[in-house]
Amino acid sequence: MLEPHYGELNMPPAAATNLAHKPPDGGWGWAVVVAAFISIGFSYAFPKSLTIYFKEIQEYFSVSYSEIAWLSSVMLASMYAGGPVSSILVNRYGSRPVVMLGGLMVSAAMVLSSFGTTIIHLYLCVGVIGGFGLAFNLQPALTIIGTYFQAKRPLANGLAMTGSPVFLSILAPLNQFLFDSYGWRGSFLILGSVVFNCCVAGALMRPVSNQKPKGCLPPSNEAVDQGAVADAGPQTADSDPEEGQHEGKGQTQNSKLVDLTLFKHRGFLIYLVGNVVMFFGFFAPVVFLAPYAKHQGIDEYSAAFLLTIFALVDMFIRPFTGFLGNTRRIRPKIQYFFSFAVSYNGICHLLFPLASGYQGLVVYAVFFGVGFGMVSALLFEVLMDLVGAPRFSSAVGLVTIIECGPVLLGPPISGALVDTFGEYKYLYSTCGVLMLTPGIFFFVMHYFNYKKLEDEQKQKAAGEMRRPEETVELKSNNEANK
Amino acid sequence: MRKVAVLKSQNSTQNVQLLNPVNLSLECSLTADHNNLPNISAFWSQDGREIPDSRLTVALENQQYHLQRLFYISGEEMLGSYSCVFENGVRADFILATPPFGEVRDKPVVSYVRDFVVLPCKMEEAKPKPLSWRWFRGNKTHKEQISEQPERFQIHSEERKSKLKVINLTHEDAGVYYCGAVYAIGTTMNPIELKVITYQEPLKPFIGILIEVVLLVAVIFLCEKRRSKKNTSKGNEENVDQNNIKLQEEEKGAEEGSSMRQRKV
């Protein structure tokens, strides 16, 4: 009875959603995808696009290059450190207020910094406040997709993540234009208003339960706790349509602030370990692509064009990956798809030193664009797949703060590698290994994990068949063991 | 110093970088074509004007016509374009100049009234070091040197870099500034344009976009309120019936439903 059911419905055997309501999988959900597209776009692309102003700011404040580069690091660190704070807020209040607060924060940060008189002023405004504001955009955007989508979730995630390359392609020339017209101060002021559009994204992030008509039965909190969806189904909304309360009730029962029981979750641990290693080698190849090209004697414009090719490929691969992840064959075993994507990146980097001439670099840019896009599109989808939508908010908060280390350390260590050896090929070989190893690790671990999950499902099914009353106890035991 | 240009049938141009006053020997060798004239006439010109008494008749030697002249380049006035011109029109140009700047910034630097601005200038590692740096203001014809005034201009120069800081900007400060890398033989100029604007300029797009955001957010929330009002009125009517039906369904389907939905969702 178990097998046909499961194959037929194309759902993964993992924790499933355990949501206390049924995700619409469409309708207003697509507006939410647009909102997430905007929030994710700003979160990832905004810090990168600010680098255009660095030279002038460096002259203006008479600081060294590394001091100005710190601005990026502080912003990125704040964005990742803000993850858990963001999770807590989303768990309590839902996505919408957090995103709107985030938009306000980044906006205010940019406006304040445009009047800055010292570089410390910039670190605090753009770096800390701006970084936190972006964290308050990223997490909730990812979380709300999990509440609106289940069947079409990989596609929704892939589409939303496309925001990052699209926004980078828009922000880069926009920032250049602003800089030429207004200098850095005026540009920061105007960017403050541009980034204020995050509040529009927040406004679109209507809480799911608002959709349901009033007068529905409130869910029993114990049911949500034990993961059973007995009274769930279409009639889930509270009499109070606030999503925050609705989710909050479920979450606050599970954990006080952040769900630390996740550290006992097998799938979460696999994801965490693999990702920490992977992130050391994930971004460095992008950062060093143009310098490597110039090192090979290629002129500045052609080197920049490589990045354009990379971004274009990335832009189209992300929704396509989301679509692929949604297909019947791949969705149940989406973890293998992710493992493949990570390993593919590793192989790309390992083969890169063989590339010669500008054509070789272009080929690499295309292949790498595919790999980067695939991993990015699936990055959060697989986490949702492993821990389920209700715990996703806490999971992503914990993951980002732990990933903070490798993300920040990756490029400087790579830079040190390049300086020590004077050659780029060791860098790419190292990154290749750093991606291939987690890829293989994921393949192996998820093979075992899928097996274990299937066994657990069989146990549950067998238990339910036997005695309905004892079912509840059995289930709660399983949850605790996970 | 000796600079040679070898010509066949096409003109050639050479850049000669000079730092100090020097005795410069310029030579042109024209390879003979099928005509093989025994003599050919040629002259030297400076900045397009023929140098008086420089016209010579050159004899054919080893399939080549060889022309040479010694110049003493003493100062900046002597820099420019020197050419050897042969009778058949073939010429070689030698452009004598101080080391040029690498990156020339074509877009103006923008700053604000009552703010300050730092104009940077750099001579790359590959080029020779200048003896000193000077800054000028003006146009191509008349340049005025800027001297350090504590409240207005500050110049900070290193070996290969120089910065001009203009404090307390006003609209009159806008215009072209020249940073000069001084060598014994002359000064290389690099123009930098400065634009001075008021805070009101960026304020206009800022407020424009702000209004756009507020409008969009308001529209979205209004639409949502209207939709929920519609739902409430509908919902209130169906409420009572729904509740009854649901309660009945619940009791029936509780056990089967829970195991089914567990896998379904």
XYZ file of C-alpha atoms in Angstrom:
747
model
C 0.000 0.000 0.000
C 2.896 2.281 0.717
C 4.820 2.039 -2.553
C 2.205 2.962 -5.168
C 0.914 5.753 -2.991
C 4.301 7.298 -2.696
C 5.424 6.903 -6.264
C 2.118 8.118 -7.535
C 2.195 11.290 -5.554
C 5.787 12.065 -6.406
C 6.646 13.152 -2.897
C 9.963 12.586 -1.202
C 9.995 10.235 1.756
C 11.607 12.814 3.951
C 10.102 14.822 6.740
C 7.519 16.144 4.295
C 5.928 19.364 5.227
C 4.194 18.566 8.464
C 2.590 21.897 7.885
C -0.624 22.584 9.646
C -2.187 23.762 6.414
C -2.221 22.759 2.788
C 0.017 24.925 0.604
C -1.858 26.560 -2.260
C 0.851 25.685 -4.824
C -0.238 28.516 -7.036
C -2.561 31.483 -7.087
C -1.119 34.210 -4.892
C 1.906 31.962 -4.480
C 3.294 33.271 -7.746
C 3.091 36.817 -6.475
C 5.023 35.593 -3.454
C 7.627 34.122 -5.811
C 8.023 37.585 -7.347
C 8.401 39.058 -3.873
C 11.008 36.459 -2.942
C 12.747 37.118 -6.274
C 13.104 40.766 -5.272
C 14.247 40.103 -1.711
C 16.736 37.425 -2.688
C 17.942 39.579 -5.553
C 18.743 42.483 -3.274
C 20.268 40.289 -0.567
C 22.837 38.664 -2.815
C 23.436 41.263 -5.479
C 23.437 44.477 -3.454
C 26.682 43.883 -1.497
C 28.479 42.739 -4.640
C 27.366 45.740 -6.660
C 28.651 48.256 -4.121
C 32.247 47.443 -5.005
C 32.040 49.958 -7.854
C 32.216 52.797 -5.333
C 35.173 51.460 -3.432
C 37.900 53.238 -5.327
C 36.435 56.668 -4.849
C 35.542 56.054 -1.212
C 39.068 54.833 -0.660
C 40.467 58.112 -2.031
C 37.946 60.212 -0.177
C 38.680 58.778 3.250
C 42.359 58.163 2.501
C 42.281 54.517 3.519
C 44.040 51.464 2.198
C 42.470 48.940 -0.140
C 42.089 46.293 2.541
C 40.275 48.764 4.801
C 37.688 49.413 2.130
C 37.402 45.705 1.328
C 36.453 45.255 4.961
C 33.183 46.976 4.147
C 32.125 44.015 2.015
C 33.224 41.584 4.679
C 31.367 43.381 7.452
C 28.233 43.488 5.345
C 28.455 39.813 4.443
C 29.261 38.813 8.024
C 26.280 40.790 9.336
C 24.070 39.220 6.728
C 25.045 35.738 7.799
C 25.140 36.518 11.514
C 21.682 38.022 11.233
C 20.349 34.689 10.065
C 19.375 33.278 13.457
C 17.877 36.604 14.562
C 15.879 36.609 11.369
C 14.730 33.044 12.026
C 13.525 33.911 15.497
C 11.568 36.885 14.195
C 10.045 34.916 11.345
C 9.073 32.137 13.707
C 7.224 34.609 15.868
C 5.853 37.179 13.470
C 5.887 35.595 10.034
C 7.730 36.713 6.922
C 5.947 39.932 6.010
C 6.817 42.190 8.960
C 10.409 40.993 8.998
C 10.971 41.737 5.329
C 9.420 45.164 5.651
C 11.571 45.904 8.661
C 14.599 44.663 6.734
C 13.813 46.897 3.795
C 13.472 49.868 6.113
C 16.771 49.039 7.780
C 18.831 48.803 4.611
C 17.185 51.915 3.268
C 17.906 53.907 6.403
C 21.441 52.510 6.500
C 22.205 53.741 2.985
C 20.672 57.165 3.591
C 22.597 57.623 6.833
C 25.822 56.488 5.249
C 25.481 59.028 2.455
C 26.157 61.666 5.116
C 29.034 59.698 6.615
C 32.179 61.460 7.711
C 34.450 58.535 8.549
C 34.954 55.037 7.256
C 33.784 53.646 10.611
C 30.498 55.406 9.965
C 30.228 53.408 6.738
C 31.149 50.136 8.422
C 28.381 50.635 10.957
C 25.693 51.884 8.601
C 26.207 49.995 5.381
C 28.039 47.091 6.956
C 26.199 46.229 10.136
C 22.738 47.748 9.750
C 22.650 47.099 6.028
C 23.841 43.542 6.476
C 21.214 42.785 9.101
C 18.549 44.367 6.974
C 19.476 42.085 4.091
C 19.406 39.076 6.409
C 15.862 40.103 7.320
C 15.071 39.904 3.633
C 16.756 36.669 2.683
C 15.524 34.255 5.349
C 11.838 35.220 5.316
C 11.769 35.153 1.515
C 13.022 31.571 1.499
C 10.729 30.570 4.340
C 7.540 31.891 2.825
C 8.037 29.854 -0.313
C 7.869 26.759 1.831
C 4.491 27.834 3.157
C 2.989 28.557 -0.253
C 4.386 25.649 -2.241
C 4.779 21.978 -1.793
C 4.173 20.206 -5.077
C 5.752 22.961 -7.164
C 8.298 24.015 -4.562
C 11.530 23.210 -6.418
C 10.307 25.288 -9.341
C 9.286 28.138 -7.046
C 12.659 28.033 -5.313
C 14.529 27.952 -8.608
C 12.594 30.948 -9.895
C 13.076 32.931 -6.693
C 16.825 32.270 -6.593
C 17.096 33.628 -10.140
C 16.679 37.022 -8.513
C 20.330 37.048 -7.595
C 21.940 37.049 -11.071
C 19.150 39.179 -12.555
C 19.523 41.871 -9.924
C 23.302 41.803 -10.236
C 22.979 42.403 -13.974
C 20.690 45.368 -13.288
C 22.465 46.825 -10.268
C 25.956 46.780 -11.764
C 25.283 49.169 -14.668
C 22.826 51.168 -12.537
C 25.494 51.751 -9.921
C 27.975 52.796 -12.593
C 25.492 55.301 -13.948
C 24.676 56.683 -10.492
C 28.358 56.969 -9.680
C 29.098 58.927 -12.859
C 26.186 61.261 -12.256
C 26.179 61.805 -8.506
C 29.434 60.611 -6.981
C 29.311 58.210 -4.060
C 27.263 60.269 -1.644
C 24.386 60.964 -3.987
C 24.476 57.386 -5.203
C 24.176 55.998 -1.685
C 21.218 58.263 -1.084
C 19.447 57.093 -4.232
C 20.345 53.461 -3.537
C 18.600 53.941 -0.205
C 15.385 54.547 -2.061
C 16.028 51.782 -4.600
C 16.506 49.215 -1.869
C 13.366 50.498 -0.138
C 11.538 48.438 -2.764
C 12.162 45.488 -0.472
C 9.152 46.804 1.405
C 7.070 46.264 -1.707
C 8.317 42.687 -1.704
C 7.339 42.450 1.945
C 3.873 43.790 1.216
C 3.381 41.034 -1.340
C 4.304 38.377 1.214
C 0.772 37.865 2.381
C 0.615 35.240 5.140
C -0.942 32.023 3.879
C -3.718 31.779 6.430
C -5.062 35.136 5.324
C -6.282 33.363 2.232
C -8.573 31.061 4.113
C -12.106 32.162 4.904
C -12.821 32.998 8.499
C -14.625 30.688 10.841
C -12.364 27.702 10.417
C -11.374 25.327 13.142
C -8.157 26.179 14.918
C -5.567 23.391 14.769
C -4.779 21.554 17.951
C -1.286 22.447 18.999
C -0.424 18.951 20.092
C -1.233 17.694 16.633
C 1.170 20.124 15.081
C 3.785 19.130 17.606
C 3.722 15.481 16.821
C 3.717 16.116 13.131
C 0.379 14.470 12.558
C -1.859 16.315 10.203
C -5.052 14.814 11.490
C -7.136 17.951 11.681
C -5.121 19.605 8.985
C -6.209 19.982 5.434
C -8.109 22.912 4.039
C -9.484 23.892 7.373
C -6.403 25.031 9.119
C -6.544 28.721 9.588
C -7.053 30.177 12.987
C -9.979 32.345 13.626
C -7.211 34.880 13.849
C -5.762 35.212 10.343
C -2.297 36.229 11.487
C 0.181 33.812 10.014
C 2.627 34.659 12.713
C 0.442 33.433 15.483
C -0.477 30.376 13.511
C 3.063 29.347 12.772
C 4.196 30.788 16.032
C 1.919 28.537 18.021
C 3.413 25.519 16.338
C 6.959 26.687 16.653
C 6.896 28.038 20.147
C 5.656 24.687 21.262
C 8.622 23.021 19.604
C 11.324 25.390 20.715
C 11.695 28.611 22.557
C 13.620 30.680 20.083
C 15.440 28.632 17.522
C 14.873 24.960 17.014
C 18.093 23.497 18.313
C 16.734 19.955 18.111
C 17.706 20.258 14.476
C 21.194 19.259 15.509
C 19.825 15.805 16.145
C 18.260 15.689 12.693
C 20.192 13.341 10.447
C 19.419 15.097 7.195
C 20.215 18.507 8.652
C 23.593 17.336 9.877
C 24.492 15.850 6.492
C 23.540 19.118 4.832
C 25.467 21.193 7.339
C 28.697 19.218 7.196
C 28.727 19.036 3.408
C 27.880 22.694 2.949
C 30.519 23.968 5.346
C 33.234 22.261 3.301
C 31.637 23.237 0.021
C 31.406 26.944 0.796
C 35.144 27.236 1.156
C 35.443 26.565 -2.527
C 32.134 27.840 -3.859
C 32.638 31.555 -4.442
C 36.382 31.822 -4.949
C 36.339 30.613 -8.594
C 33.899 33.405 -9.472
C 35.943 36.036 -7.665
C 39.155 35.026 -9.426
C 37.815 34.356 -12.914
C 38.512 37.832 -14.278
C 41.935 38.220 -12.574
C 42.939 34.791 -13.907
C 41.917 35.794 -17.412
C 43.929 39.007 -17.178
C 46.857 37.001 -15.854
C 46.673 34.903 -19.025
C 47.078 38.074 -21.015
C 43.460 38.700 -21.884
C 42.332 42.309 -22.009
C 40.094 43.819 -19.377
C 36.900 43.974 -21.442
C 37.084 40.365 -22.595
C 37.757 39.301 -19.031
C 34.708 41.195 -17.841
C 32.726 39.615 -20.667
C 33.518 36.189 -19.214
C 31.635 37.197 -16.093
C 28.737 38.394 -18.201
C 28.552 35.017 -19.943
C 28.716 33.322 -16.563
C 25.893 35.468 -15.184
C 23.686 34.911 -18.240
C 24.094 31.148 -18.102
C 23.446 31.254 -14.349
C 20.281 33.274 -14.897
C 18.717 30.738 -17.222
C 19.897 27.603 -15.496
C 18.279 28.425 -12.161
C 14.630 28.279 -13.217
C 15.419 25.332 -15.459
C 16.983 23.477 -12.547
C 13.931 24.281 -10.468
C 11.763 22.860 -13.209
C 13.892 19.712 -13.436
C 13.824 19.288 -9.694
C 10.061 19.284 -9.881
C 9.782 16.409 -12.354
C 8.420 13.058 -11.255
C 11.679 11.233 -11.570
C 13.872 13.702 -9.753
C 11.684 15.160 -7.007
C 11.613 12.129 -4.722
C 15.395 11.811 -4.939
C 16.220 15.474 -5.177
C 19.140 15.064 -2.780
C 20.927 13.058 -5.456
C 20.328 15.883 -7.917
C 21.962 18.277 -5.489
C 24.869 15.911 -4.928
C 25.310 15.717 -8.674
C 25.278 19.502 -8.981
C 27.944 19.914 -6.304
C 30.157 17.196 -7.781
C 29.746 18.692 -11.259
C 31.145 21.978 -9.977
C 34.096 20.114 -8.511
C 34.847 18.369 -11.777
C 34.548 21.652 -13.666
C 37.185 23.294 -11.492
C 39.493 20.291 -11.625
C 39.373 20.238 -15.426
C 39.765 24.017 -15.692
C 43.596 24.118 -15.779
C 43.361 22.164 -19.024
C 41.527 25.036 -20.667
C 43.695 27.106 -22.959
C 43.180 30.385 -24.672
C 40.157 32.590 -24.597
C 37.879 29.885 -26.072
C 38.827 27.548 -23.240
C 37.915 30.237 -20.742
C 34.570 30.866 -22.418
C 33.768 27.149 -22.371
C 34.672 27.053 -18.698
C 32.533 30.112 -17.976
C 29.553 28.384 -19.566
C 30.047 25.067 -17.776
C 30.754 26.760 -14.478
C 27.694 28.965 -14.945
C 25.597 25.828 -15.282
C 27.107 24.300 -12.159
C 26.845 27.434 -10.060
C 23.238 27.979 -11.101
C 22.254 24.395 -10.354
C 23.709 24.458 -6.862
C 22.212 27.883 -6.105
C 18.755 26.884 -7.288
C 18.755 23.724 -5.185
C 20.629 25.020 -2.162
C 17.622 25.885 -0.050
C 15.170 23.539 -1.702
C 17.081 20.504 -0.474
C 17.198 21.927 3.040
C 13.430 22.383 2.962
C 13.149 18.873 1.619
C 15.181 17.504 4.514
C 13.755 19.342 7.516
C 10.301 20.285 6.285
C 8.784 23.733 5.928
C 7.898 24.470 9.579
C 11.448 23.957 10.783
C 13.035 25.511 7.736
C 13.178 28.980 9.228
C 15.264 27.845 12.169
C 17.310 25.515 9.989
C 18.321 28.206 7.549
C 19.213 30.557 10.388
C 21.543 28.003 11.913
C 23.024 27.085 8.553
C 23.830 30.668 7.598
C 25.547 31.520 10.827
C 27.705 28.415 10.585
C 28.414 29.028 6.887
C 29.570 32.509 7.809
C 33.039 31.145 8.451
C 33.786 29.460 5.133
C 32.100 32.200 3.118
C 34.231 34.896 4.712
C 37.442 32.903 4.841
C 37.181 31.346 1.379
C 38.276 34.253 -0.842
C 41.136 35.512 1.399
C 42.553 31.994 1.744
C 42.274 31.566 -2.004
C 43.998 34.889 -2.471
C 46.787 33.698 -0.207
C 47.065 30.506 -2.278
C 47.433 32.524 -5.442
C 50.018 34.835 -3.885
C 52.071 31.965 -2.465
C 52.270 29.946 -5.651
C 51.996 32.800 -8.100
C 49.700 30.560 -10.114
C 45.976 30.172 -10.304
C 45.782 26.505 -11.196
C 46.400 25.343 -7.621
C 43.518 27.509 -6.519
C 41.148 25.907 -9.001
C 42.369 22.405 -8.211
C 41.818 23.056 -4.509
C 38.343 24.415 -5.137
C 37.654 21.393 -7.310
C 38.538 19.063 -4.482
C 36.582 21.194 -1.994
C 33.474 20.766 -4.149
C 33.919 17.184 -5.314
C 34.462 15.796 -1.820
C 31.185 17.121 -0.377
C 29.474 16.019 -3.600
C 30.550 12.435 -3.104
C 29.848 12.725 0.613
C 26.292 13.815 -0.184
C 25.766 10.938 -2.611
C 26.872 8.356 -0.072
C 25.179 9.836 2.982
C 21.891 10.454 1.229
C 21.833 6.918 -0.115
C 21.882 5.713 3.471
C 19.535 8.446 4.624
C 16.934 7.633 1.981
C 17.129 3.983 2.975
C 16.640 4.802 6.636
C 13.741 7.107 5.886
C 12.045 4.422 3.817
C 12.466 1.972 6.639
C 11.017 4.457 9.103
C 8.046 5.084 6.817
C 7.423 1.357 6.550
C 7.536 1.065 10.325
C 5.062 3.885 10.692
C 2.715 2.443 8.128
C 2.871 -0.962 9.747
C 2.284 0.571 13.164
C -0.721 2.592 11.975
C -2.303 -0.411 10.384
C -2.132 -2.325 13.617
C -3.539 -0.061 16.268
C -4.846 3.452 15.639
C -4.587 4.610 19.242
C -1.012 3.545 19.656
C -0.160 5.198 16.355
C 0.108 8.591 17.972
C 2.605 7.323 20.534
C 4.722 5.526 17.932
C 4.864 8.609 15.798
C 5.905 10.843 18.615
C 8.676 8.389 19.465
C 9.994 8.460 15.924
C 10.030 12.232 15.871
C 11.993 12.341 19.084
C 14.510 9.824 17.772
C 15.101 11.864 14.634
C 70.594 58.770 -27.675
C 69.847 57.298 -31.066
C 66.530 56.513 -32.654
C 66.214 54.739 -36.017
C 63.261 54.297 -38.323
C 63.416 51.767 -41.140
C 61.033 52.566 -43.973
C 59.902 50.740 -47.076
C 56.889 52.218 -48.731
C 54.769 53.135 -45.757
C 55.011 55.927 -43.205
C 56.054 55.095 -39.660
C 55.481 56.738 -36.311
C 57.592 56.316 -33.195
C 57.058 57.583 -29.659
C 60.223 58.689 -27.932
C 60.073 59.086 -24.177
C 62.463 61.707 -22.813
C 63.253 62.609 -19.228
C 66.266 64.892 -19.401
C 67.882 67.244 -21.891
C 69.672 65.055 -24.406
C 71.571 64.927 -27.659
C 69.256 62.971 -29.862
C 70.289 61.445 -33.171
C 67.365 60.661 -35.423
C 67.943 58.382 -38.409
C 65.760 57.270 -41.272
C 66.627 54.414 -43.666
C 64.503 54.130 -46.766
C 64.741 50.836 -48.643
C 65.027 51.455 -52.373
C 62.198 50.313 -54.563
C 62.500 49.063 -58.202
C 63.277 52.564 -59.455
C 66.725 52.542 -57.879
C 67.376 56.220 -58.354
C 70.988 57.109 -57.533
C 69.965 60.197 -55.547
C 66.879 61.222 -53.666
C 66.079 64.457 -51.888
C 64.762 64.659 -48.318
C 64.283 67.153 -45.505
C 63.502 67.360 -41.824
C 60.471 69.040 -40.318
C 59.485 70.004 -36.805
C 55.789 70.120 -35.868
C 54.838 70.168 -39.522
C 57.112 73.032 -40.556
C 60.204 72.355 -42.599
C 63.414 73.018 -40.717
C 65.375 75.591 -42.727
C 68.568 74.386 -44.334
C 67.749 70.780 -43.695
C 67.064 69.741 -47.285
C 69.662 67.238 -48.490
C 70.363 64.944 -51.378
C 70.801 61.375 -50.200
C 72.817 58.849 -52.165
C 71.826 55.246 -52.646
C 74.022 52.949 -50.551
C 73.480 49.209 -50.070
C 69.962 49.435 -51.474
C 69.117 52.102 -48.898
C 68.832 55.849 -48.629
C 70.189 56.848 -45.240
C 69.304 60.151 -43.580
C 70.520 61.274 -40.193
C 70.415 64.452 -38.081
C 71.523 65.372 -34.605
C 69.178 67.373 -32.426
C 69.870 68.905 -29.062
C 66.685 68.742 -26.991
C 67.184 71.244 -24.213
C 63.776 72.026 -22.854
C 60.048 71.600 -23.115
C 59.784 73.884 -26.155
C 61.927 71.483 -28.123
C 59.537 68.568 -27.577
C 57.066 67.734 -30.295
C 56.890 65.921 -33.558
C 59.984 65.598 -35.733
C 59.797 64.038 -39.165
C 62.111 63.023 -41.955
C 60.345 63.427 -45.286
C 61.617 61.821 -48.510
C 60.981 63.047 -52.004
C 58.569 60.227 -52.829
C 56.359 61.207 -49.895
C 57.397 58.465 -47.503
C 58.065 59.818 -44.010
C 58.908 58.781 -40.493
C 57.549 60.679 -37.495
C 59.288 60.796 -34.130
C 57.100 62.077 -31.325
C 59.230 63.376 -28.499
C 57.418 63.669 -25.186
C 57.652 63.168 -21.459
C 56.230 59.897 -20.136
C 52.453 59.854 -20.646
C 49.889 58.868 -18.078
C 48.430 55.387 -18.377
C 44.834 55.624 -17.245
C 43.122 58.773 -18.309
C 39.807 59.325 -16.614
C 37.252 60.497 -19.135
C 34.327 61.032 -16.797
C 34.187 63.953 -14.366
C 34.558 63.570 -10.632
C 31.389 64.606 -8.860
C 31.249 66.236 -5.459
C 28.998 68.442 -3.393
C 28.889 72.035 -2.210
C 30.542 72.482 1.192
C 31.988 68.977 0.923
C 35.558 68.230 -0.124
C 37.001 66.192 -2.947
C 40.239 64.326 -3.509
C 41.587 64.309 -7.059
C 44.119 61.528 -7.503
C 46.931 61.177 -10.007
C 49.204 58.207 -10.530
C 52.259 57.420 -12.650
C 52.505 53.653 -13.091
C 55.352 51.465 -11.971
C 56.347 50.817 -15.586
C 57.026 54.479 -16.281
C 59.872 56.562 -14.880
C 59.404 58.412 -11.621
C 58.710 62.133 -11.884
C 60.953 64.584 -10.048
C 57.985 66.321 -8.473
C 54.307 66.982 -8.883
C 52.419 70.177 -9.613
C 48.748 70.958 -9.956
C 47.157 73.472 -12.308
C 43.780 74.900 -13.085
C 42.541 76.422 -16.287
C 42.151 75.513 -19.901
C 44.470 74.298 -22.631
C 46.000 77.676 -23.269
C 46.338 79.240 -19.860
C 47.104 77.200 -16.823
C 47.562 78.568 -13.373
C 49.521 76.705 -10.815
C 47.714 75.893 -7.612
C 49.603 76.643 -4.465
C 48.793 75.151 -1.135
C 46.353 77.180 0.872
C 45.403 75.575 4.181
C 41.690 76.256 3.924
C 41.210 75.547 0.259
C 43.816 73.307 -1.351
C 45.958 70.571 0.062
C 48.479 68.708 -2.012
C 49.891 65.410 -0.881
C 52.532 63.904 -3.121
C 54.449 60.666 -2.996
C 56.952 59.330 -5.512
C 54.423 58.010 -7.958
C 51.194 59.460 -6.651
C 49.792 62.844 -5.980
C 46.497 63.988 -4.539
C 44.829 67.350 -4.616
C 42.257 67.913 -1.920
C 39.880 70.777 -2.552
C 38.030 71.769 0.608
C 34.774 73.603 1.110
C 33.657 73.343 -2.476
C 31.622 75.963 -4.261
C 30.211 76.022 -7.752
C 33.153 78.147 -8.918
C 35.513 75.309 -8.115
C 34.087 73.240 -10.932
C 36.190 72.861 -14.051
C 39.274 71.137 -15.335
C 42.253 70.534 -13.118
C 45.603 69.371 -14.397
C 48.002 67.223 -12.475
C 51.528 67.661 -13.735
C 54.288 65.064 -13.439
C 57.475 67.128 -13.587
C 60.569 65.787 -15.363
C 63.810 67.597 -16.123
C 62.816 68.092 -19.724
C 59.171 68.989 -19.188
C 55.868 68.255 -17.472
C 53.204 65.737 -18.477
C 49.694 66.994 -17.876
C 46.696 64.866 -16.958
C 43.322 66.594 -17.050
C 40.669 65.799 -14.445
C 37.276 67.405 -14.605
C 35.453 68.330 -11.431
C 31.712 68.784 -11.211
C 30.143 70.391 -8.164
C 26.453 69.831 -7.445
C 24.116 70.483 -4.556
C 22.367 67.869 -2.437
C 19.128 68.694 -4.188
C 20.234 66.890 -7.319
C 20.162 63.324 -5.973
C 17.271 64.262 -3.711
C 14.851 64.414 -6.628
C 15.195 60.789 -7.812
C 15.391 59.712 -4.180
C 12.030 61.179 -3.316
C 10.590 59.964 -6.600
C 11.446 56.351 -5.877
C 10.335 56.699 -2.267
C 6.908 57.820 -3.418
C 6.748 54.920 -5.864
C 7.406 52.441 -3.064
C 4.842 53.980 -0.721
C 2.234 53.950 -3.488
C 2.855 50.311 -4.398
C 2.727 49.190 -0.778
C -0.489 51.139 -0.238
C -2.084 49.627 -3.347
C -1.116 46.113 -2.312
C -2.500 46.508 1.184
C -5.712 48.108 -0.036
C -6.350 45.263 -2.483
C -5.753 42.800 0.280
C -8.166 44.536 2.654
C -10.888 44.567 0.025
C -10.402 40.893 -0.731
C -10.538 39.900 2.925
C -13.707 41.969 3.407
C -15.334 40.064 0.546
C -14.228 36.784 2.042
C -15.500 37.724 5.478
C -18.990 38.491 4.178
C -19.055 35.262 2.172
C -17.506 33.287 4.962
C -20.001 34.408 7.556
C -22.844 33.006 5.507
C -21.233 29.643 4.874
C -19.717 29.416 8.312
C -22.450 27.655 10.145
C -22.997 25.036 7.443
C -19.306 24.441 7.011
C -18.748 23.901 10.685
C -21.404 21.262 10.861
C -20.166 19.415 7.809
C -16.565 19.542 8.927
C -17.334 18.204 12.377
C -19.115 15.251 10.839
C -16.335 14.553 8.370
C -13.751 14.832 11.086
C -15.305 12.203 13.253
C -15.610 9.816 10.338
C -12.313 10.290 8.662
C -10.045 10.992 11.628
C -8.139 7.730 11.674
C -7.990 6.881 8.006
C -7.522 10.531 7.162
C -4.512 10.983 9.391
C -2.557 8.103 7.915
C -3.516 9.102 4.376
C -2.676 12.751 4.688
C 0.569 12.026 6.350
C 1.871 10.811 3.052
C -0.164 13.033 0.868
C 0.820 16.511 1.934
